[in-house]
Every structure is written in structure tokens, then in C-alpha cells.
PDB file of C-alpha atoms in Angstrom:
ATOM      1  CA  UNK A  36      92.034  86.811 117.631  1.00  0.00           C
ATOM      2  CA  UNK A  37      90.842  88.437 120.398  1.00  0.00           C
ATOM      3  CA  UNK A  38      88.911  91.720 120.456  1.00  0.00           C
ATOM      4  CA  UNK A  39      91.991  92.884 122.805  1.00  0.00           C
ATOM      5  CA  UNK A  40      94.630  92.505 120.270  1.00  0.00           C
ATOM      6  CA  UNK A  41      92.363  93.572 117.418  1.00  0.00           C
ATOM      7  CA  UNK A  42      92.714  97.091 119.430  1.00  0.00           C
ATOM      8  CA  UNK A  43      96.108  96.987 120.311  1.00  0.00           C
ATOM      9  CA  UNK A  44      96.824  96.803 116.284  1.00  0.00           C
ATOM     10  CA  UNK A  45      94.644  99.232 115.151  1.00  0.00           C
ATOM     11  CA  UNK A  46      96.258 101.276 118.445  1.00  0.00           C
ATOM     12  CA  UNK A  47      99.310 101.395 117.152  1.00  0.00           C
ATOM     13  CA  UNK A  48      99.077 103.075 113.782  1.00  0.00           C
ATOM     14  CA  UNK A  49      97.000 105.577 114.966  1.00  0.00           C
ATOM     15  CA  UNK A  50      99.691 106.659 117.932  1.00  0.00           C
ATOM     16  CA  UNK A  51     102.322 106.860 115.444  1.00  0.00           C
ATOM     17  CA  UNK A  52     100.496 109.277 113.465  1.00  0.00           C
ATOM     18  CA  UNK A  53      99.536 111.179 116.604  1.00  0.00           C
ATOM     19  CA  UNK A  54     103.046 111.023 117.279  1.00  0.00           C
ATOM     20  CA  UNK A  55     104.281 112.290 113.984  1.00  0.00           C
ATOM     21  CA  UNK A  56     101.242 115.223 113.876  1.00  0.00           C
ATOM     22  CA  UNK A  57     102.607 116.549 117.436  1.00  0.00           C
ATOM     23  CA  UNK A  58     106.752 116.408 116.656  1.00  0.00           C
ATOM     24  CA  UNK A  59     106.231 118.171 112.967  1.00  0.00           C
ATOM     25  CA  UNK A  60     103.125 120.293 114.250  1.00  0.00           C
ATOM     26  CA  UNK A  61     105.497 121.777 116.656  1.00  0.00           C
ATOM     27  CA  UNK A  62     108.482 121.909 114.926  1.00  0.00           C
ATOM     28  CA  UNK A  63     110.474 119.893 117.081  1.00  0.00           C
ATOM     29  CA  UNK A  64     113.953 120.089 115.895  1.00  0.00           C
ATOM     30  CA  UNK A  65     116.428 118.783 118.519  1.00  0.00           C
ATOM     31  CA  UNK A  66     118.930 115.757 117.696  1.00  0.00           C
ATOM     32  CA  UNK A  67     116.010 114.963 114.872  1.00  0.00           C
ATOM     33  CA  UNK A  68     114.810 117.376 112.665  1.00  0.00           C
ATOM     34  CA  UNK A  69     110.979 117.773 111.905  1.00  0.00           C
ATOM     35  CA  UNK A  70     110.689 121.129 111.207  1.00  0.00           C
ATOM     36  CA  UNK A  71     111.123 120.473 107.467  1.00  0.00           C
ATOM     37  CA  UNK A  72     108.469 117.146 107.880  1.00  0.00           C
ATOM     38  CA  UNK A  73     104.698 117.529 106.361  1.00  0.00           C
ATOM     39  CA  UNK A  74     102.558 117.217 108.914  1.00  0.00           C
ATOM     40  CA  UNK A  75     100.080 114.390 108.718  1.00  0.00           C
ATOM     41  CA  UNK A  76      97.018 116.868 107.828  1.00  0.00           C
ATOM     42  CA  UNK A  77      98.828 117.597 105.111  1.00  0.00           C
ATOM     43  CA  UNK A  78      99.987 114.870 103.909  1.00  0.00           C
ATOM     44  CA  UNK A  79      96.648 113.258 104.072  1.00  0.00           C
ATOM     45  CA  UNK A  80      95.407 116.258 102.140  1.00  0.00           C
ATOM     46  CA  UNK A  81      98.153 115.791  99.026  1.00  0.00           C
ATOM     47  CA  UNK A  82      96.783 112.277  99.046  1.00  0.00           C
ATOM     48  CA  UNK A  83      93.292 113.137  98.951  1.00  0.00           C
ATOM     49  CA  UNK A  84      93.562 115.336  95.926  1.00  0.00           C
ATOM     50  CA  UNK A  85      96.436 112.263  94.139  1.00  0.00           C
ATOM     51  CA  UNK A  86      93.332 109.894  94.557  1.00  0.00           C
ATOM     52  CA  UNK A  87      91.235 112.193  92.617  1.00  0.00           C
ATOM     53  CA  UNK A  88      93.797 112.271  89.752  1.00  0.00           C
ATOM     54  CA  UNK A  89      94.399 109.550  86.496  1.00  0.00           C
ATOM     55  CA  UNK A  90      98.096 109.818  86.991  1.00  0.00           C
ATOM     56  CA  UNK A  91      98.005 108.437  90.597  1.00  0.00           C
ATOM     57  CA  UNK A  92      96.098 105.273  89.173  1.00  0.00           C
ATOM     58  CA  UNK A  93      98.343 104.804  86.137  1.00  0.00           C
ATOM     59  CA  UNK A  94     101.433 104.852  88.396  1.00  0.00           C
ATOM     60  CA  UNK A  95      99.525 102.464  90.834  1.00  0.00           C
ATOM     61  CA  UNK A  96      98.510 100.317  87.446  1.00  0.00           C
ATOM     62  CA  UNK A  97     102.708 100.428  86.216  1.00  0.00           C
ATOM     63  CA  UNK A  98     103.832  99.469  89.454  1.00  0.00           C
ATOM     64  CA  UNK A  99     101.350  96.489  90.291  1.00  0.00           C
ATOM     65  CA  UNK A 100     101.604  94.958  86.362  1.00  0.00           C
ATOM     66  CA  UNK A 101     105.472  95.132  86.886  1.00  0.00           C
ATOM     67  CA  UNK A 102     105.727  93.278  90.209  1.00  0.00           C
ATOM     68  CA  UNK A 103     102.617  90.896  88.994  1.00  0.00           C
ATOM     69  CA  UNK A 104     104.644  90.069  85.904  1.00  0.00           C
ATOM     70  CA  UNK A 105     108.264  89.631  88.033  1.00  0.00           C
ATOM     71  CA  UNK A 106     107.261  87.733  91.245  1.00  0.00           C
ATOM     72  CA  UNK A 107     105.538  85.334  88.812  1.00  0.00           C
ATOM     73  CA  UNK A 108     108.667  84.504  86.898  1.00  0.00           C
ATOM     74  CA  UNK A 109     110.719  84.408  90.170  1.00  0.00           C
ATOM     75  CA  UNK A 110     107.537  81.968  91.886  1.00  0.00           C
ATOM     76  CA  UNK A 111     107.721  79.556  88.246  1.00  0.00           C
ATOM     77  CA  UNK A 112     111.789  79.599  88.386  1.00  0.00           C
ATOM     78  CA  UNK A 113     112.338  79.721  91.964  1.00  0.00           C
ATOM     79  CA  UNK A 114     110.307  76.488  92.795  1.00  0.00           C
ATOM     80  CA  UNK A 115     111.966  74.975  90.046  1.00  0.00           C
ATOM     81  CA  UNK A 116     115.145  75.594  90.056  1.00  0.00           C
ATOM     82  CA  UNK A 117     115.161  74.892  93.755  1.00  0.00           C
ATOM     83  CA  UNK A 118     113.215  71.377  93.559  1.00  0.00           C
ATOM     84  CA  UNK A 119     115.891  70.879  90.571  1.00  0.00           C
ATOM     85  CA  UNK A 120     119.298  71.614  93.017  1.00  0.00           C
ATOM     86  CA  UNK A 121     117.525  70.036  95.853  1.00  0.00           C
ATOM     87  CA  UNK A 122     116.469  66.537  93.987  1.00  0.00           C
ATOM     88  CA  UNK A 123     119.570  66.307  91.188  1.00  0.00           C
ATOM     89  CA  UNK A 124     123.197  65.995  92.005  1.00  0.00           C
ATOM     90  CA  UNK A 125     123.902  67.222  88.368  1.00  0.00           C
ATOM     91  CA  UNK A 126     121.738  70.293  89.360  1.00  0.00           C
ATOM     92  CA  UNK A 127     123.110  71.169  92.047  1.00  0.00           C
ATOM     93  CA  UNK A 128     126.779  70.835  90.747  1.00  0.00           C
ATOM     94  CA  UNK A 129     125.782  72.862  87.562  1.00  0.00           C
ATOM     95  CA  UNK A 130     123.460  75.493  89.239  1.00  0.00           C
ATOM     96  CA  UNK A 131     124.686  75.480  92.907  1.00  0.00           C
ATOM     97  CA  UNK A 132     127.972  77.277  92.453  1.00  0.00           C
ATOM     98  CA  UNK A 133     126.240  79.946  90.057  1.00  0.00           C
ATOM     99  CA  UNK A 134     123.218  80.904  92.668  1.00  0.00           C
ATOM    100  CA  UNK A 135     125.924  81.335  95.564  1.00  0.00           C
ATOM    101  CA  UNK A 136     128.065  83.527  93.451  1.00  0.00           C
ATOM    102  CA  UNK A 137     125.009  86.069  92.135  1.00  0.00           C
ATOM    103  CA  UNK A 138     122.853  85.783  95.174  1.00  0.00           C
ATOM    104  CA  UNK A 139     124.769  87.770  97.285  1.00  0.00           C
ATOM    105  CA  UNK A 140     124.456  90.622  94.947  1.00  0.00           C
ATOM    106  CA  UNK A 141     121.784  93.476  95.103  1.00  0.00           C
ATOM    107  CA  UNK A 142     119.252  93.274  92.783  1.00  0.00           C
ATOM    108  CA  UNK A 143     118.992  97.302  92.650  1.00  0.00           C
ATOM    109  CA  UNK A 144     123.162  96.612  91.180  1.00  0.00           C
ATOM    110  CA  UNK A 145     121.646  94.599  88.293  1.00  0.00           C
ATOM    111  CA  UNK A 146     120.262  97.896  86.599  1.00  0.00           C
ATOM    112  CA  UNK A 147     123.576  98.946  84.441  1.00  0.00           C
ATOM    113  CA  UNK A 148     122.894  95.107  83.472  1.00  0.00           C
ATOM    114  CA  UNK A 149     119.114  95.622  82.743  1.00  0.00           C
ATOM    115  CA  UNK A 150     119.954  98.725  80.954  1.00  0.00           C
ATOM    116  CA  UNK A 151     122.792  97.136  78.535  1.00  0.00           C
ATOM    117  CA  UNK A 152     121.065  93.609  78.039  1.00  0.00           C
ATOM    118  CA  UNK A 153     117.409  94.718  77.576  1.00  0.00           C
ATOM    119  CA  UNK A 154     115.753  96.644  74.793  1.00  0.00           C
ATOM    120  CA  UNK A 155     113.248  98.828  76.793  1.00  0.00           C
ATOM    121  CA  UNK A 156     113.236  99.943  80.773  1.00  0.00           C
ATOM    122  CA  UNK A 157     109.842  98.528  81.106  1.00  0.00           C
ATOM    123  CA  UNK A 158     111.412  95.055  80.651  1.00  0.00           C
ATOM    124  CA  UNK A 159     114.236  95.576  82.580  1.00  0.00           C
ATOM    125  CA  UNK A 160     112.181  96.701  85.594  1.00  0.00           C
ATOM    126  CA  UNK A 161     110.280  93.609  85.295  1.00  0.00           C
ATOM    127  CA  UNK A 162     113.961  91.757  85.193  1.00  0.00           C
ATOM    128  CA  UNK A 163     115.166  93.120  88.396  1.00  0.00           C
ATOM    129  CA  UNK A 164     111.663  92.551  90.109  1.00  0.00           C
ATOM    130  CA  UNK A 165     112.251  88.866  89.262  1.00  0.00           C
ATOM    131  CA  UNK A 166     115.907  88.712  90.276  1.00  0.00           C
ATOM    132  CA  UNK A 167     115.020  90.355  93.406  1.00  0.00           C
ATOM    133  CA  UNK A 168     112.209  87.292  94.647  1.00  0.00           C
ATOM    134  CA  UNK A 169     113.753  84.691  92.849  1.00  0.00           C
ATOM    135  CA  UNK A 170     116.510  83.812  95.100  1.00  0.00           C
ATOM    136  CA  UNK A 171     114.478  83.660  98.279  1.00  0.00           C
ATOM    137  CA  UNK A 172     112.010  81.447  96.911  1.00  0.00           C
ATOM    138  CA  UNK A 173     114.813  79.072  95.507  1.00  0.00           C
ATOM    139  CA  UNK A 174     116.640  79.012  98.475  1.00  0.00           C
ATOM    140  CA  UNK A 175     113.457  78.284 100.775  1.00  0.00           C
ATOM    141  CA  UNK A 176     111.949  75.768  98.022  1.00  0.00           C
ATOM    142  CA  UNK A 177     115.852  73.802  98.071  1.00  0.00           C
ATOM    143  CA  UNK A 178     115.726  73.663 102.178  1.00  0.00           C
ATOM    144  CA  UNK A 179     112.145  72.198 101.791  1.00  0.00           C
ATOM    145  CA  UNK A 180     112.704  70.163  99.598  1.00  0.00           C
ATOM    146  CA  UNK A 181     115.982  68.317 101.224  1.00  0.00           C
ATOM    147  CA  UNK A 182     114.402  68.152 104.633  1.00  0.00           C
ATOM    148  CA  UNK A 183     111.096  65.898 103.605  1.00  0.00           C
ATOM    149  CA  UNK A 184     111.094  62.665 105.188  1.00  0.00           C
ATOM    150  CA  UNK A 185     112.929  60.096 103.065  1.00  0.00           C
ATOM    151  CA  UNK A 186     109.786  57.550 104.089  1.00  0.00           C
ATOM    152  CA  UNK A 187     107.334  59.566 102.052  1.00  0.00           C
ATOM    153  CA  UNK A 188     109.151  59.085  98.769  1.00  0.00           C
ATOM    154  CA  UNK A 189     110.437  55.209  99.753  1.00  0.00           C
ATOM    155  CA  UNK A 190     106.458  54.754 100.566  1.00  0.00           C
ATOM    156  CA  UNK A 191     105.418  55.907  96.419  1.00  0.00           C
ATOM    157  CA  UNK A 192     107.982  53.975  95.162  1.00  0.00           C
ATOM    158  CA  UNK A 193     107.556  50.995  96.970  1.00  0.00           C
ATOM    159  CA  UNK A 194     103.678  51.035  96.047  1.00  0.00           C
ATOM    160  CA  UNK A 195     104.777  51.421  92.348  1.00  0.00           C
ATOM    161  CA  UNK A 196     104.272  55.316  91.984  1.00  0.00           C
ATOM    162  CA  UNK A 197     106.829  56.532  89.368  1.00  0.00           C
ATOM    163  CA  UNK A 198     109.364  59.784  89.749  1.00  0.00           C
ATOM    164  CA  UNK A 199     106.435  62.247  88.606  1.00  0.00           C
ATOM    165  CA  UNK A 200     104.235  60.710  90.991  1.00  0.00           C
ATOM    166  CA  UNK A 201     106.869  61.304  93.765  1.00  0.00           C
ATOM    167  CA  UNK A 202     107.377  64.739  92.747  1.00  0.00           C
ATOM    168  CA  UNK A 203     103.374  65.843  92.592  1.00  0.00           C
ATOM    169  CA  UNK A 204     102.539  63.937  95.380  1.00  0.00           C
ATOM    170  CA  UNK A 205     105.169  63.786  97.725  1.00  0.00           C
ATOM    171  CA  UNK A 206     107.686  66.206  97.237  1.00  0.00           C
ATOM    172  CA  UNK A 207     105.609  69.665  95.948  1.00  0.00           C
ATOM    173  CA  UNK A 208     103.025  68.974  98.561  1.00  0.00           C
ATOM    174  CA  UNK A 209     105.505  68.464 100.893  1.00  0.00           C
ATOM    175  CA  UNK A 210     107.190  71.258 100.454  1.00  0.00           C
ATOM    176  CA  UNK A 211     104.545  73.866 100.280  1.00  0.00           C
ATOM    177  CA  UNK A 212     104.940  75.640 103.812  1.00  0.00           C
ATOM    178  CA  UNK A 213     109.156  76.603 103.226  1.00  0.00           C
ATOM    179  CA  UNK A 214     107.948  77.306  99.501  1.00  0.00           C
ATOM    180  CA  UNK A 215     104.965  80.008 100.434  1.00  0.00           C
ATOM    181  CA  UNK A 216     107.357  81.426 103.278  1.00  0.00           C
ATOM    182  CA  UNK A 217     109.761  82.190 100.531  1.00  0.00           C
ATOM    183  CA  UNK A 218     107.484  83.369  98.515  1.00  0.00           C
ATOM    184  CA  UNK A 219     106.374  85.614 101.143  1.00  0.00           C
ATOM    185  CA  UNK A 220     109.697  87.109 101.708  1.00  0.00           C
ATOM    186  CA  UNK A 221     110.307  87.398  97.882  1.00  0.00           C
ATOM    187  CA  UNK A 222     107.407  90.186  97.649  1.00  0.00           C
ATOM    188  CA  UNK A 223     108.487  92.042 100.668  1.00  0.00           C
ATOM    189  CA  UNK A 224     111.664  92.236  98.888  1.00  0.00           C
ATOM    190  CA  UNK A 225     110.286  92.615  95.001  1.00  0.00           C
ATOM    191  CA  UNK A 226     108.483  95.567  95.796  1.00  0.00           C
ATOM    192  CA  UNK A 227     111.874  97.520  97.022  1.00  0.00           C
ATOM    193  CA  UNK A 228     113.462  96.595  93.782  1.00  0.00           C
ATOM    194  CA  UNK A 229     110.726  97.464  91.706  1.00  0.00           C
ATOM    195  CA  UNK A 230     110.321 101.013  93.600  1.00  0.00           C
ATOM    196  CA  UNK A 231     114.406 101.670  93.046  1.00  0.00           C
ATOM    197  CA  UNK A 232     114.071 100.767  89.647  1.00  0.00           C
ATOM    198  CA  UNK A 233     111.292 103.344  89.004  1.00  0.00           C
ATOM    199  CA  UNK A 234     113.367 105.656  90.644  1.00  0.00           C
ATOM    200  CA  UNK A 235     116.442 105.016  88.652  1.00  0.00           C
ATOM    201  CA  UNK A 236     115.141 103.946  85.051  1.00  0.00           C
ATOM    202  CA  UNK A 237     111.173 104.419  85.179  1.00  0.00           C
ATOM    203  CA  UNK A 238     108.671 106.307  83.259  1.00  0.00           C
ATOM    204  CA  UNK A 239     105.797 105.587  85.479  1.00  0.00           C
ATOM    205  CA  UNK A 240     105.245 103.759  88.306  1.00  0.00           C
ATOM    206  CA  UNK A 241     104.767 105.041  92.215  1.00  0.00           C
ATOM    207  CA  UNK A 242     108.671 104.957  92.510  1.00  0.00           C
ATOM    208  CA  UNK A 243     109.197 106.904  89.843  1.00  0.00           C
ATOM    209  CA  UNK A 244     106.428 109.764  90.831  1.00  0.00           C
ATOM    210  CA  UNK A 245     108.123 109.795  94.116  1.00  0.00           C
ATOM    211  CA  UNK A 246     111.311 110.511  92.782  1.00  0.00           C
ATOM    212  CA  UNK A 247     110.006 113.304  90.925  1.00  0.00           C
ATOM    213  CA  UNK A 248     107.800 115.012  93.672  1.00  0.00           C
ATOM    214  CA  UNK A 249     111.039 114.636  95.908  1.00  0.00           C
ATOM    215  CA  UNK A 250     113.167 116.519  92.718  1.00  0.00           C
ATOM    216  CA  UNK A 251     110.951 119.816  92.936  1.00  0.00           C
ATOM    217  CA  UNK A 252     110.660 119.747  96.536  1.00  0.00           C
ATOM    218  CA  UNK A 253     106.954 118.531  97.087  1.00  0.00           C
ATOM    219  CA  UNK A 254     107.485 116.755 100.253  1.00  0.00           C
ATOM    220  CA  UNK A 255     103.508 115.849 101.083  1.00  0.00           C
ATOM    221  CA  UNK A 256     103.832 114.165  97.531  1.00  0.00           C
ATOM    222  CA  UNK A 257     107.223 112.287  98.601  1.00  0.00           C
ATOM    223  CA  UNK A 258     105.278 111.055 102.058  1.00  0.00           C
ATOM    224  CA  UNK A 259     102.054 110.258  99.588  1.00  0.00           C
ATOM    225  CA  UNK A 260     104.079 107.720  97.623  1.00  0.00           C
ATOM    226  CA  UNK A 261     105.936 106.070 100.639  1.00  0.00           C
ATOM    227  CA  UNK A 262     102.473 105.061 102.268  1.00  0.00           C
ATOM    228  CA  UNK A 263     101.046 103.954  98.831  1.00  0.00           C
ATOM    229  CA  UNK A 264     104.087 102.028  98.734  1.00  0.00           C
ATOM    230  CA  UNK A 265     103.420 100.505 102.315  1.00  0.00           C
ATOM    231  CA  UNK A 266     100.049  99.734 101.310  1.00  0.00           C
ATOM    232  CA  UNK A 267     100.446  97.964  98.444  1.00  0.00           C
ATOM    233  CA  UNK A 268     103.102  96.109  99.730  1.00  0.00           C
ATOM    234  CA  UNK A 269     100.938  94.951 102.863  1.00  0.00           C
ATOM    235  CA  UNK A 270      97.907  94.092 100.712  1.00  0.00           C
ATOM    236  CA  UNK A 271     100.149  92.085  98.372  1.00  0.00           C
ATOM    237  CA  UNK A 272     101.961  90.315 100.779  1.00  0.00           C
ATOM    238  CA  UNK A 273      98.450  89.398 103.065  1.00  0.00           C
ATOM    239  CA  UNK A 274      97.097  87.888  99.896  1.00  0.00           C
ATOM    240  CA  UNK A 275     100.332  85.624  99.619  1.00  0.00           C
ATOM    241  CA  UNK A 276     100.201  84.446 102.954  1.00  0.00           C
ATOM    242  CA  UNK A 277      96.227  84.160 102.625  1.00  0.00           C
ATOM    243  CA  UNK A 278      96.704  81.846  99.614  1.00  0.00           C
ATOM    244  CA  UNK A 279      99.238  80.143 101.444  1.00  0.00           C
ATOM    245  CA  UNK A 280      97.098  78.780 104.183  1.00  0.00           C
ATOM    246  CA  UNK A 281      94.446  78.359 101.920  1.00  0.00           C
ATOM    247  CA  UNK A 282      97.033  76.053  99.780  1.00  0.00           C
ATOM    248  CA  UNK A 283      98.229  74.526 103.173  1.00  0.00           C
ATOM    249  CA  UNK A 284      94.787  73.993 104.709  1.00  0.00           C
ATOM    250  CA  UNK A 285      95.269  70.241 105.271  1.00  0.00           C
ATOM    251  CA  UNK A 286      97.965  70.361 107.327  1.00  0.00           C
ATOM    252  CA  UNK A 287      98.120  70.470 110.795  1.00  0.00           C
ATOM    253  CA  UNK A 288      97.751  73.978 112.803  1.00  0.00           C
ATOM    254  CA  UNK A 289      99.655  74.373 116.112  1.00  0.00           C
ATOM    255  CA  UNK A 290      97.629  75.737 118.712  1.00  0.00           C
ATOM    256  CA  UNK A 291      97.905  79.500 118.633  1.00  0.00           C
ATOM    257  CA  UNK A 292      99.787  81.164 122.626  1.00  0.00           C
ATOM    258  CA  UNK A 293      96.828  82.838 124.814  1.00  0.00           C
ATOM    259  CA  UNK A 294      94.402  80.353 123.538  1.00  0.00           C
ATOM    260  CA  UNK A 295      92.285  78.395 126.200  1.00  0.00           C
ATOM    261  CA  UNK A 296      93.050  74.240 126.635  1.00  0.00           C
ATOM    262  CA  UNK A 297      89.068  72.850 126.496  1.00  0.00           C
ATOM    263  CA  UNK A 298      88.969  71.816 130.197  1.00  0.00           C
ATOM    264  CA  UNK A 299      87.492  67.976 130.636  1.00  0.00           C
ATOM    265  CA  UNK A 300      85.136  66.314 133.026  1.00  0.00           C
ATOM    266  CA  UNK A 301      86.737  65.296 136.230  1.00  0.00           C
ATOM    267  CA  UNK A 302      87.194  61.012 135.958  1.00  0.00           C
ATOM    268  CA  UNK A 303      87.279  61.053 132.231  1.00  0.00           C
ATOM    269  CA  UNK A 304      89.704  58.399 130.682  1.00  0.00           C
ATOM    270  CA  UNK A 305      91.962  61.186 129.708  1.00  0.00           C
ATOM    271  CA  UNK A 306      92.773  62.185 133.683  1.00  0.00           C
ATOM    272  CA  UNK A 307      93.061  58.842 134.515  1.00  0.00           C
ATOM    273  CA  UNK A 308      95.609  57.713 131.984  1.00  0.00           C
ATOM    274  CA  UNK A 309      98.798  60.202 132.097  1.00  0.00           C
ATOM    275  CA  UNK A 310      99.495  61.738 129.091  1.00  0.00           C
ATOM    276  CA  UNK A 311     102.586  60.709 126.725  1.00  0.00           C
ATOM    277  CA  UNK A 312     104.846  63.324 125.370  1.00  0.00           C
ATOM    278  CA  UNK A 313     105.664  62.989 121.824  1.00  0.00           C
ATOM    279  CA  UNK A 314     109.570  63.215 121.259  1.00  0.00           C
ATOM    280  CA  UNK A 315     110.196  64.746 118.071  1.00  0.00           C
ATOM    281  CA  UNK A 316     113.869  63.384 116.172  1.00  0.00           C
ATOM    282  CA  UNK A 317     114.782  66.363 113.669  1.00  0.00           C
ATOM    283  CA  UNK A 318     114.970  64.372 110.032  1.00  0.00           C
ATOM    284  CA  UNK A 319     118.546  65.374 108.411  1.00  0.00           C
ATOM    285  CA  UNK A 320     118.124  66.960 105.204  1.00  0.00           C
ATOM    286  CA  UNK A 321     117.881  64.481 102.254  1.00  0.00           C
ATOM    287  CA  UNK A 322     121.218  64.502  99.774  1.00  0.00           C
ATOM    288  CA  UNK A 323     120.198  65.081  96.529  1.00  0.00           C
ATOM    289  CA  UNK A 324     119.971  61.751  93.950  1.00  0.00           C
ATOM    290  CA  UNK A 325     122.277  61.355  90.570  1.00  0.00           C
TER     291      UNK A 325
END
């Protein structure tokens, strides 16, 4: 990345909070109101003295163990059950239906159902963390897994590789880049559940201290937990995309827009020959076997 862009992005942040300091400094109140708006000063002050405190760390502690523990369970079930629907006709006809019907509900509406079929709200937070990922990550791990190459597979079994072989060396690998961009989208969305599930039914947790600062009016605390939310939720979702191209290191990068072509030597065999074009025939997605 260029040292341009590096300063464009760390631009940006810091004229939004300039932004924000001037409208609430001034009390700008026209179609917007700000005049009831912490300013940043002091909402980097109520965060200062949070830092200092246990509770802040305990609620930071609550929050991470809970969407650790859920976006696990939704990574182990959503691969899965997605590589299951994707590869089985009996899967699909017996799950397929079900994951269509549920998916399209809110995870944040599963908490009278957390609340009724789970002993304690600890485990029921962790239960609607793991609804909330699980259905991107099945979804993107099925539409991997049905547009692979039918070759690949046809090329294990023809060299006497077995099912298991196709499925750990063909169809997983395969299938990693639609798997860790579900998985990516799963934590973006796991860490709103988890937050509205503090809110609603938590004893700790950032969500649930934000709810409570908001309750007695302590609106520096209120703006404290939304960036500790944002934070957390960037670092977590960096280190799944970091592991995912860590994961996915062997396959091939596309060239990244800006970057310069490496210019070659007038007369070289490359400038003499013209250059093909690859044509690139879009592989329909693979129906899934009895």
C-alpha cells in the first residue's frame, strides 16, 4: 500500500472526529440535534478513566469469551452443514428446506427462545451468537462447495483417492476462499447479536454496560461502549481475514489496481510475440450426489 493511501485512512477518522468535536462543541442543533451529544474531549475522558477500572475489563473479558465460544460453533457447524447440503442430495432434501425457513429470521428474535429453552442467560447469549454467524458461513461454504470444478474430484477418483480423500483434498481446500468470506461476514454480524443480547438478557458484557450507562443518562459512557464495540469488532474481524490469507496463501493473488506493470526490455521475446488473452468459461455449480 502506498504511503498515500496509508494517509488518506488514517485521514479519515481523524476528520470525523474533528467533525463531531466542532457540531457538538457548538451546539449545532438544526435538522440534527447535537446539543445533547458528548463532545469528543469528553468522551475520550469517560474512556480514559473506564480503562483504569476492573469492570471495563470484565465486560471486555464477557463479551470476547461469548463471541469466541459462538462464532466457533457457527465456524464447526456452518462448514459442515454446508459441505453436507452442498455434497448429499439426502442433505440437502432433509436440511435445505429447514435453513431457508429459519434463516430469514433475526437472530436478536431468537431470545424469548434462548430464554425458554436454556437454563442460564450466559448460555443463551452464546446460542444466539452462534445462530447469528452460522447461517452466513453455511450459505457461503454450500456456494463454494457446488461451484468447484467437477475435474478436481473426477482427477482423485480416477487416481484411486477415496471420498475422504476427495473431501480433504479437493473439496475443503477448494473451498476455503467462499468459506473465510463467510466467516468474515459471520463476525461482523455475531458481534451485533451478542451486543443486543447483553442488552436484553446480560449480566456483563460491553452491551450490557452500555445499556445501563444509557438507563441513568451517562451519555460519554453510552459513546465509550459503542467505540469499544467498533474496536473489537475491527480487531476481530482483521484477524479473520488475516488468517484467511494466511490459510489461502497458495493460491493465486490478482494484481492489486494502482500497481505498476514491470516494464520489459525493448526486443524481448515477450514484445515480439503478441500476447494471448485467457477466456475464462464460468463452471456451473456442481448438483449435489445421492
Amino acid at each position: 500500500m502506498s504511503l498515500g493511501r496509508r494517509l488518506v485512512r488514517v485521514a479519515s477518522p481523524l476528520a470525523a472526529l474533528g467533525v463531531w468535536q466542532l457540531l457538538t462543541s457548538l451546539d449545532v442543533n438544526l435538522w440534527l440535534r447535537f446539543e445533547q451529544f458528548p463532545t469528543v474531549v469528553e468522551v475520550a475522558s469517560a474512556l480514559a478513566d473506564r480503562i483504569g477500572t476492573e469492570a471495563y475489563w470484565q465486560d471486555l473479558g464477557h463479551s470476547l469469551r461469548r463471541i469466541a465460544l459462538g462464532f466457533l460453533l457457527a465456524a464447526v457447524l456452518g462448514v459442515a452443514a454446508g459441505t453436507a447440503v452442498a455434497r448429499s442430495r439426502w442433505a440437502a432434501d432433509v436440511l435445505g428446506p429447514l435453513v431457508e425457513v429459519v434463516r430469514p429470521i433475526p437472530a436478536i428474535a431468537l431470545v424469548p427462545v434462548a430464554i425458554l429453552l436454556l437454563p442460564t442467560n450466559e448460555q443463551g447469549i452464546v446460542f444466539i451468537t452462534c445462530a447469528a454467524a452460522l447461517f452466513p458461513v453455511l450459505v457461503s461454504t454450500r456456494h463454494a462447495v457446488r461451484a468447484l470444478d467437477p475435474a478436481w474430484e473426477e482427477a482423485v477418483l480416477t487416481l484411486g483417492g477415496g471420498q475422504a480423500r476427495v473431501l480433504f483434498s479437493v473439496v475443503l481446500p477448494g473451498s476455503l476462499p467462499g468459506i473465510f468470506g463467510g466467516l468474515s461476514v459471520g463476525i461482523g454480524v455475531a458481534w451485533i447479536c451478542v451486543i443486543s443480547a447483553e442488552m436484553i438478557s446480560g449480566e456483563y458484557g460491553v452491551g450490557y454496560r452500555t445499556w445501563q450507562d444509557y438507563t441513568v443518562v451517562d451519555y460519554p459512557g453510552v459513546f465509550v461502549g459503542m467505540a469499544t464495540i467498533g474496536v473489537l469488532g475491527r480487531l476481530t474481524s482483521t484477524a479473520v481475514e488475516a488468517l484467511g490469507r494466511r490459510v489461502t496463501a497458495w493460491l493465486p493473488r490478482p494484481a492489486e489496481r494502482g500497481t505498476d506493470v514491470p516494464s520489459r526490455a525493448p526486443g524481448s521475446p515477450a514484445d515480439a510475440a503478441p500476447t494471448r488473452t485467457a477466456v475464462v468459461v464460468p463452471v456451473p455449480e456442481k448438483e449435489p450426489v445421492p
